[in-house]
Short mmCIF file of C-alpha atoms in Angstrom, two decimals:
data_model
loop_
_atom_site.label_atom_id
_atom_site.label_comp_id
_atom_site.label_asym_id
_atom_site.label_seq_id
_atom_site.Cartn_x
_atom_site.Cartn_y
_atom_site.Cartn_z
CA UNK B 1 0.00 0.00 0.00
CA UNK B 2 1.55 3.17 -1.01
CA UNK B 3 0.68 6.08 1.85
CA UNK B 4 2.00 9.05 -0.01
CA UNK B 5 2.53 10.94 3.54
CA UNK B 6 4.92 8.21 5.07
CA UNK B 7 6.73 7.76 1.88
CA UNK B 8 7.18 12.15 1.47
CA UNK B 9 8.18 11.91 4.52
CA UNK B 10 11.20 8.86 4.41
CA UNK B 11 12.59 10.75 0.84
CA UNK B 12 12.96 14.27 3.05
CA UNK B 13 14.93 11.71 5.70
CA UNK B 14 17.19 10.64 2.80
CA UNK B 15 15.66 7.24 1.95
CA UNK B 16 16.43 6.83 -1.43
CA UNK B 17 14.81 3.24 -1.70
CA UNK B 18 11.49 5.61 -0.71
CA UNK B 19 12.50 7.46 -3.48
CA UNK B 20 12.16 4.43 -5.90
CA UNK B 21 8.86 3.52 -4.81
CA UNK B 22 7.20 6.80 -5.63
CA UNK B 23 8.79 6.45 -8.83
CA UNK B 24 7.66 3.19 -9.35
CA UNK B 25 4.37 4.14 -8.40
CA UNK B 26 3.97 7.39 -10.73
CA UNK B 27 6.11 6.25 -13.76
CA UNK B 28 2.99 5.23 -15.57
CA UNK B 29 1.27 8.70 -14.93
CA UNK B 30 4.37 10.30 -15.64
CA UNK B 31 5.09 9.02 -18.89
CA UNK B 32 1.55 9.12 -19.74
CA UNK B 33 1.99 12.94 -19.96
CA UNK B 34 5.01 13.29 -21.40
CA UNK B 35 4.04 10.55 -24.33
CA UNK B 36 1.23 12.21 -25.56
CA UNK B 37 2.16 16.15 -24.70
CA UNK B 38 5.37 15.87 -26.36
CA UNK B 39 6.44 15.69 -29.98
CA UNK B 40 7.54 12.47 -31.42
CA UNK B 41 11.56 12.65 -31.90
CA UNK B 42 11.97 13.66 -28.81
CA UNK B 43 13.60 11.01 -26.02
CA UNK B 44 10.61 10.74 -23.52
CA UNK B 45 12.35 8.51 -21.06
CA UNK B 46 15.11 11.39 -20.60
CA UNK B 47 12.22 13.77 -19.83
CA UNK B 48 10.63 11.43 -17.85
CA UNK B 49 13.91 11.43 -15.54
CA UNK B 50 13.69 15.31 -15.38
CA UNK B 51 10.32 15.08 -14.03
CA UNK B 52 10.93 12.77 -11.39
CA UNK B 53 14.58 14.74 -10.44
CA UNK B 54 12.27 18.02 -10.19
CA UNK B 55 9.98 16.33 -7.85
CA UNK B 56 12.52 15.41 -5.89
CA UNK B 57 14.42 18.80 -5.61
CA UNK B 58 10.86 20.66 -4.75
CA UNK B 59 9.38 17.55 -2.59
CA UNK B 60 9.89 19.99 0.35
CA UNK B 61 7.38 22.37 -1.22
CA UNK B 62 4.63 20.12 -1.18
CA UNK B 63 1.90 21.20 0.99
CA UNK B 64 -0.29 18.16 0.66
CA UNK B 65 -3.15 21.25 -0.86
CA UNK B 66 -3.83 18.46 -2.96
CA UNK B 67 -3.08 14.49 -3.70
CA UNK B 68 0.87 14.04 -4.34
CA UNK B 69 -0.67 12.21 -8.09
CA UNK B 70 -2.06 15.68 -9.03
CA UNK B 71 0.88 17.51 -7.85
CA UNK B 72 3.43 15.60 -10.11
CA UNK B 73 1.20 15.65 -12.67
CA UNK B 74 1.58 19.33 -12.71
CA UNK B 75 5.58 19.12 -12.61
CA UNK B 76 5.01 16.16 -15.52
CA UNK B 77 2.51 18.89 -17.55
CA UNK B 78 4.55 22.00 -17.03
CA UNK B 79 8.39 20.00 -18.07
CA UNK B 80 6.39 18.65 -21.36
CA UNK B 81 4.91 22.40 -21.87
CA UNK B 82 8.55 22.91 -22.19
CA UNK B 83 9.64 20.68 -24.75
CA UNK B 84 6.76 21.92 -26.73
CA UNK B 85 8.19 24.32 -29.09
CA UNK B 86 4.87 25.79 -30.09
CA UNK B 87 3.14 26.02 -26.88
CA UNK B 88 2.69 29.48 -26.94
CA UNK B 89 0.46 29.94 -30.54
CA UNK B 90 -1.34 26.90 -29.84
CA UNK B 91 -2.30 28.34 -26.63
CA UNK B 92 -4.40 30.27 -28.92
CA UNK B 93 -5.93 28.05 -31.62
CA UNK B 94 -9.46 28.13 -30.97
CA UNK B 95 -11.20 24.91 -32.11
CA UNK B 96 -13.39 26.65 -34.25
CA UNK B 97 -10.63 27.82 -36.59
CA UNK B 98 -8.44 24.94 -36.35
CA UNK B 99 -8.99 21.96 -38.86
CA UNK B 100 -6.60 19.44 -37.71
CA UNK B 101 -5.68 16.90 -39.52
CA UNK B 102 -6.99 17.92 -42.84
CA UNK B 103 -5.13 15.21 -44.78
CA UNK B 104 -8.46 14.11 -47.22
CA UNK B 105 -6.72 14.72 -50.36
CA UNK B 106 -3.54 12.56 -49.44
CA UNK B 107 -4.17 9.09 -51.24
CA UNK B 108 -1.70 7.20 -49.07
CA UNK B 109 -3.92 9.01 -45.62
CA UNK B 110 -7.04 7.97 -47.48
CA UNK B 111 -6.01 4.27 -46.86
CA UNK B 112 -4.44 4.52 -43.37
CA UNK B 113 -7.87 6.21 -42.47
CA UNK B 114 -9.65 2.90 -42.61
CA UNK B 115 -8.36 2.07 -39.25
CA UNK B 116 -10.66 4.63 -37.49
CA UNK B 117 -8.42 4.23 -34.12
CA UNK B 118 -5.66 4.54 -35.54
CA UNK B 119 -7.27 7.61 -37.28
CA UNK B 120 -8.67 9.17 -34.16
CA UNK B 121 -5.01 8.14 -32.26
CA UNK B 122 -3.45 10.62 -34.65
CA UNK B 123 -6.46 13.43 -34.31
CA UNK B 124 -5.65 13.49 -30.85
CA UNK B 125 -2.19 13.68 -31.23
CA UNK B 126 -2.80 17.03 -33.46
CA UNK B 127 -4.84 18.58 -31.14
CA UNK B 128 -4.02 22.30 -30.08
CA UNK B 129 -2.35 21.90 -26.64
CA UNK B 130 -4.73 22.54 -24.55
CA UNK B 131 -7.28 20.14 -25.65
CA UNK B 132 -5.31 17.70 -25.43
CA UNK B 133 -4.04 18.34 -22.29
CA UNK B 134 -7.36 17.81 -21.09
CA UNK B 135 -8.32 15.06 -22.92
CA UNK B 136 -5.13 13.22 -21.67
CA UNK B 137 -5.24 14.57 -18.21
CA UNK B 138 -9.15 13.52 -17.80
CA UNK B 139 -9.11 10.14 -20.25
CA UNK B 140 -5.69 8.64 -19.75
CA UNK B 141 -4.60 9.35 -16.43
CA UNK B 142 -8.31 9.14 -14.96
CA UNK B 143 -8.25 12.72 -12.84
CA UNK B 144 -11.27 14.87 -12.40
CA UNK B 145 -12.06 18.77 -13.33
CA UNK B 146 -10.84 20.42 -10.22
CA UNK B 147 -8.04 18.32 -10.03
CA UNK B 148 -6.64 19.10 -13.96
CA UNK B 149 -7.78 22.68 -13.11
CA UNK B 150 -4.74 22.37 -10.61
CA UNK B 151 -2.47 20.92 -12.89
CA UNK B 152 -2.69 22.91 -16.16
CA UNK B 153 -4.06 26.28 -14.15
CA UNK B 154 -6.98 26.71 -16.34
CA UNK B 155 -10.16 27.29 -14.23
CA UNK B 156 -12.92 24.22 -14.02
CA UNK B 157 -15.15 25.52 -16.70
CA UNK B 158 -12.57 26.12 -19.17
CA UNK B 159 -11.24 22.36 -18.12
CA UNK B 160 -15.43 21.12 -18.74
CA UNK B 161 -15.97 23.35 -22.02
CA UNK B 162 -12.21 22.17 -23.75
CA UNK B 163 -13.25 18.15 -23.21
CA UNK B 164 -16.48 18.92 -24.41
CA UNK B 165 -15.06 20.48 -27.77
CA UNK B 166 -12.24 18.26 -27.56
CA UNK B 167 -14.50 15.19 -27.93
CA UNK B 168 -17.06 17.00 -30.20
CA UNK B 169 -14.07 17.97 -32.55
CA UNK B 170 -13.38 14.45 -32.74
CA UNK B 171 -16.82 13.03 -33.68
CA UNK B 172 -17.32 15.78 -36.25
CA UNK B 173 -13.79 14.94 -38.01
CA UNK B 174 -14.63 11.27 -37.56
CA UNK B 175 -18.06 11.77 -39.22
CA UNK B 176 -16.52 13.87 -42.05
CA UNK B 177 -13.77 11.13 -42.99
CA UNK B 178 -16.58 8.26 -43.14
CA UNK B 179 -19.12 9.50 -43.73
CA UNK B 180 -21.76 7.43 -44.49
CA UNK B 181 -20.00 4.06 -42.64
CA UNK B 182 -21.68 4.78 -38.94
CA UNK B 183 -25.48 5.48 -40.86
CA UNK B 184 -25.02 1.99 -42.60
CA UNK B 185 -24.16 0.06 -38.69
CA UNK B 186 -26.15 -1.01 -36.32
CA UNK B 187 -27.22 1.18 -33.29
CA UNK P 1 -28.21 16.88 -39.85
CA UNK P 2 -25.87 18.23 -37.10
CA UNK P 3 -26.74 18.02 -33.32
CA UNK P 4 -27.23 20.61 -31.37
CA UNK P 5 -24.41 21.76 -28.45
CA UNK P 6 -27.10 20.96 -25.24
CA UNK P 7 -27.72 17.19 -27.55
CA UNK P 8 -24.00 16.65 -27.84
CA UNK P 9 -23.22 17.34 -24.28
CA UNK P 10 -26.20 15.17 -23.10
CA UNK P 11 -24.88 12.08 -25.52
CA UNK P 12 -21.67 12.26 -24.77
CA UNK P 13 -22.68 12.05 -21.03
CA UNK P 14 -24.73 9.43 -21.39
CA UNK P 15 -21.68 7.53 -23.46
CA UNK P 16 -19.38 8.26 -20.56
CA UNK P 17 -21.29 6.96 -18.11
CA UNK P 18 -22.60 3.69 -20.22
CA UNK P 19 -26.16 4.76 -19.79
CA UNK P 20 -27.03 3.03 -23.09
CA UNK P 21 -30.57 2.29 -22.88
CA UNK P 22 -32.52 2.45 -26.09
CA UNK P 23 -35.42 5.15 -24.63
CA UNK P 24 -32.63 7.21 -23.25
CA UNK P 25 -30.43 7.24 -26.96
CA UNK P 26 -33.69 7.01 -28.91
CA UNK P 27 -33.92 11.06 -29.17
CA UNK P 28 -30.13 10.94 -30.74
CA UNK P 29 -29.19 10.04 -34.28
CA UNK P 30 -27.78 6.45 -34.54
CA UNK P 31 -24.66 7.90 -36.36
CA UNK P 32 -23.43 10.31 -33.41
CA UNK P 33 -24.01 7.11 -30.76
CA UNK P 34 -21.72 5.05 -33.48
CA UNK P 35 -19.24 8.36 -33.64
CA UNK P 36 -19.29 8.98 -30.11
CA UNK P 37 -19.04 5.07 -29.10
CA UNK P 38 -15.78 4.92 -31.42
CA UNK P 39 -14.25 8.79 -29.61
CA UNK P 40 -14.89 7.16 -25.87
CA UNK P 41 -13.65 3.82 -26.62
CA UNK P 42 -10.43 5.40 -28.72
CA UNK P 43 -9.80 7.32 -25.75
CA UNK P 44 -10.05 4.63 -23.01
CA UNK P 45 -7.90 2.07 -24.51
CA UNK P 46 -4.70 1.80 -22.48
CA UNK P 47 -1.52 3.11 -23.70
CA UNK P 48 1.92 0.74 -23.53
CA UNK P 49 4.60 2.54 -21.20
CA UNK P 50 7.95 2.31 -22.77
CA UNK P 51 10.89 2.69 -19.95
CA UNK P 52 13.70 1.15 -20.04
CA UNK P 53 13.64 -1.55 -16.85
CA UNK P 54 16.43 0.09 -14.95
CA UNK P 55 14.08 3.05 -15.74
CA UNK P 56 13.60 3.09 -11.23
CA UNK P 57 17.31 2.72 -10.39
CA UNK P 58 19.03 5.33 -13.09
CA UNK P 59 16.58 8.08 -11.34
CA UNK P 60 17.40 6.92 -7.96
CA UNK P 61 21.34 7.19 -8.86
CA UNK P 62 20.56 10.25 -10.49
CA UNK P 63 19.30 11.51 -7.25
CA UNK P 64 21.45 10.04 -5.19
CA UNK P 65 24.56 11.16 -6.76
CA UNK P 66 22.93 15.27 -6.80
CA UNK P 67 22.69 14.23 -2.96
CA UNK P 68 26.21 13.21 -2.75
CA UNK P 69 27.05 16.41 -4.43
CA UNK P 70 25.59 18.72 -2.61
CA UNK P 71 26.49 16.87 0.40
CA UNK P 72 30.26 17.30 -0.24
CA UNK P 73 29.46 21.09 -1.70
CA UNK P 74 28.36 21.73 1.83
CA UNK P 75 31.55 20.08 3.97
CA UNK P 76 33.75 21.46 1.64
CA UNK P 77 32.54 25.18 2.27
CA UNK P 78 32.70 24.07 5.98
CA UNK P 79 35.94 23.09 5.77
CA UNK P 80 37.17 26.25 3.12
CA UNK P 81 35.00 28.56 6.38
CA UNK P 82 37.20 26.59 9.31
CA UNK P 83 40.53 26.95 6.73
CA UNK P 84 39.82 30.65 6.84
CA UNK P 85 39.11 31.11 10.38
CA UNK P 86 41.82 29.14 11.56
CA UNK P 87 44.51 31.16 9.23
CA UNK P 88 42.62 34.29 10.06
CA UNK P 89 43.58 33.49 13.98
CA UNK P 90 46.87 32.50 13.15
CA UNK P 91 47.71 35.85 11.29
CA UNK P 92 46.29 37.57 13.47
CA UNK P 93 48.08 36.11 17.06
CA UNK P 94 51.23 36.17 15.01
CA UNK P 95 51.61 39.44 14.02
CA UNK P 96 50.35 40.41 17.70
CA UNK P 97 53.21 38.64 19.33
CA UNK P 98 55.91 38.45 16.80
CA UNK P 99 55.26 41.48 14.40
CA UNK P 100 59.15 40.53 12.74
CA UNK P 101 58.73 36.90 12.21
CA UNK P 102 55.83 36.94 10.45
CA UNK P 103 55.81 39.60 8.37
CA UNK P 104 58.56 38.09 6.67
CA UNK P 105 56.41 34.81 6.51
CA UNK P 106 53.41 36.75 4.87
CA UNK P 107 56.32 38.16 2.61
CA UNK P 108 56.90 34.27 1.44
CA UNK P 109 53.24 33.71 1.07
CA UNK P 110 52.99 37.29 -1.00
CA UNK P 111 56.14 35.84 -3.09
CA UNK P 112 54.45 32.65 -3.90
CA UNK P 113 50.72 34.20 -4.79
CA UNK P 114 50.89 33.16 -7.54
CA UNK P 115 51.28 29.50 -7.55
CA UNK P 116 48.74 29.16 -4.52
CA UNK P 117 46.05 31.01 -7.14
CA UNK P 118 47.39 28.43 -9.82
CA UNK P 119 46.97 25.53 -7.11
CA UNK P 120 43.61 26.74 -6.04
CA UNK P 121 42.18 27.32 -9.38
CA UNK P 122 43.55 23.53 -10.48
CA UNK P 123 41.80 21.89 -7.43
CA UNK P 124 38.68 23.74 -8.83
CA UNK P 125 39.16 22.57 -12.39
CA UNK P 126 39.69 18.96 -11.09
CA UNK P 127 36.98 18.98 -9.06
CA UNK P 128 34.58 20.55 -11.95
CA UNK P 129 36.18 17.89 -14.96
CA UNK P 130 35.19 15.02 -12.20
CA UNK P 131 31.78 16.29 -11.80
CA UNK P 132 31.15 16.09 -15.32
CA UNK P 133 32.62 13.13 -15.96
CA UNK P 134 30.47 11.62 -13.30
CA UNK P 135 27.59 13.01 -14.83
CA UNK P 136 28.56 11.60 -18.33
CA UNK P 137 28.72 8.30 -16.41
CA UNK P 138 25.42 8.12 -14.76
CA UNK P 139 23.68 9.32 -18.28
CA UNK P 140 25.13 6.16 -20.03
CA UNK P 141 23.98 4.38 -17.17
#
């Protein structure tokens, strides 16, 4: 059973084999950030190991204000914001002017498209920042509004309005690549 | 036909929480249920994570050694603090008590400034090119 205070409390004593068990048990939320924030090319397990070093230099700063998952999430969102080159101007990108992957006229996309998770997989991956952010944040690593609110800083309604559009996005680019394929399936 | 915002937000509520009863979905269209069903599921299936297995121990020695480092960083400015006290004191009794003898040994030490700042600065060069060779180390870890 991992007890978050006991085990903040053996890494400020120096325990180093603490250490390894809150690494062990974040890893997966960790790289679950990094993975899908960051651009491909780059070496996520090296990023991974910044994260994890940063929570360790600043473990004295945690207040316990909020669950120690959500607080190195926040370390894990705010290193990947900085790997992303772009962050800044897709800050901006409204969803309303922002097409995505608008690949219909590539032949060779045409035929990849037929695998619609693989399709959707690279939609995501696409997505102006902060959607995604959320979508990861409340999808992947399972946390709720108030608690992404606290990671990325956004307040809860912007966090509930950005998953809605997020996932509405989605369906509408799904429905414009097939079409008439989800009419012709059963309910 | 699009849906409207308030019937997306309802369906893709009712996806979400698997509240797929026909009279409940009956009001949407049978292509957004399909859409949305596809979205939900697209976004719940799990991703691999792709760490190397001494993933654990390279952070921990990562760590570790920054410990070590500043561990050392701190006794050595201890010791450097004491070095200068204690020469401080000794400078200062001396000239008090024997103001002939040792201005002629601060003379020596004025005449040989020059290779103490060459000494000093190589200790801090050695100490620097170990450091990042250490470092160099761990990453290849």
């Amino acid at each position: 059973m991992f007890n978050e205070r006991e085990v903040v409390a053996s890494i400020l004593a120096g325990d180093v084999q603490a250490f390894e068990r809150m690494v062990n048990e974040y890893q997966r939320l960790v790289y679950h950030v990094i993975d899908r924030l960051v651009k491909d090319g780059m070496d996520r397990e090296d990023i991974c190991q910044e994260v994890f070093i940063k929570v360790y230099r600043n473990l004295r700063s945690f207040q316990y204000r909020s669950k120690l998952s959500t607080w190195v999430a926040s370390i894990a969102y705010r290193t990947a914001l900085n790997y992303t080159r772009d962050n800044k101007r897709v800050g901006q990108i409204s969803l309303d002017d922002y097409e995505g992957a608008g690949e219909q006229d590539d032949p060779e996309r045409i035929f990849t498209n037929k695998d619609t998770a693989g399709y959707l997989r690279r939609l995501i991956e696409e997505l102006p920042l902060p959607y995604k952010s959320v979508l990861v944040l409340y999808h992947i690593n399972e946390f709720s509004y108030p608690e992404i609110g606290q990671i990325t800083g956004m307040p809860e309604g912007t966090v509930k309005s950005h998953l809605f559009r997020a996932r509405k996005f989605l369906k509408d680019k799904l429905k414009s690549q097939y079409k008439d394929e989800y009419v012709k399936r059963p309910g | 036909m699009s849906t409207s915002k308030d019937q997306d937000e309802r369906l893709q509520q009712y996806i979400e929480q698997g509240l797929e009863e026909e009279a409940l979905l009956a009001s949407f269209e049978k292509e957004d249920i399909g859409l949305y069903r596809d979205v939900f599921q697209s976004l719940a299936e799990p991703r691999e994570v792709v760490l190397s297995p001494g993933f654990t121990q390279r952070v921990a020695a990562a760590v570790q050694a920054e410990q070590d480092q500043l561990y050392s960083a701190k006794w050595a400015l201890v010791a450097l603090m004491a070095c200068g006290f204690i020469l401080l004191d000794i400078g200062v009794s001396a000239y008090g008590f024997h103001a002939g003898p040792s201005e002629h040994m601060l003379g020596l030490v004025w005449h040989f400034r020059w290779y103490a700042l060459f000494a000093l600065c190589c200790i801090f060069l050695i100490q620097a090119l170990d450091q990042f060779l250490s470092r160099r180390r761990l990453a290849a870890f």
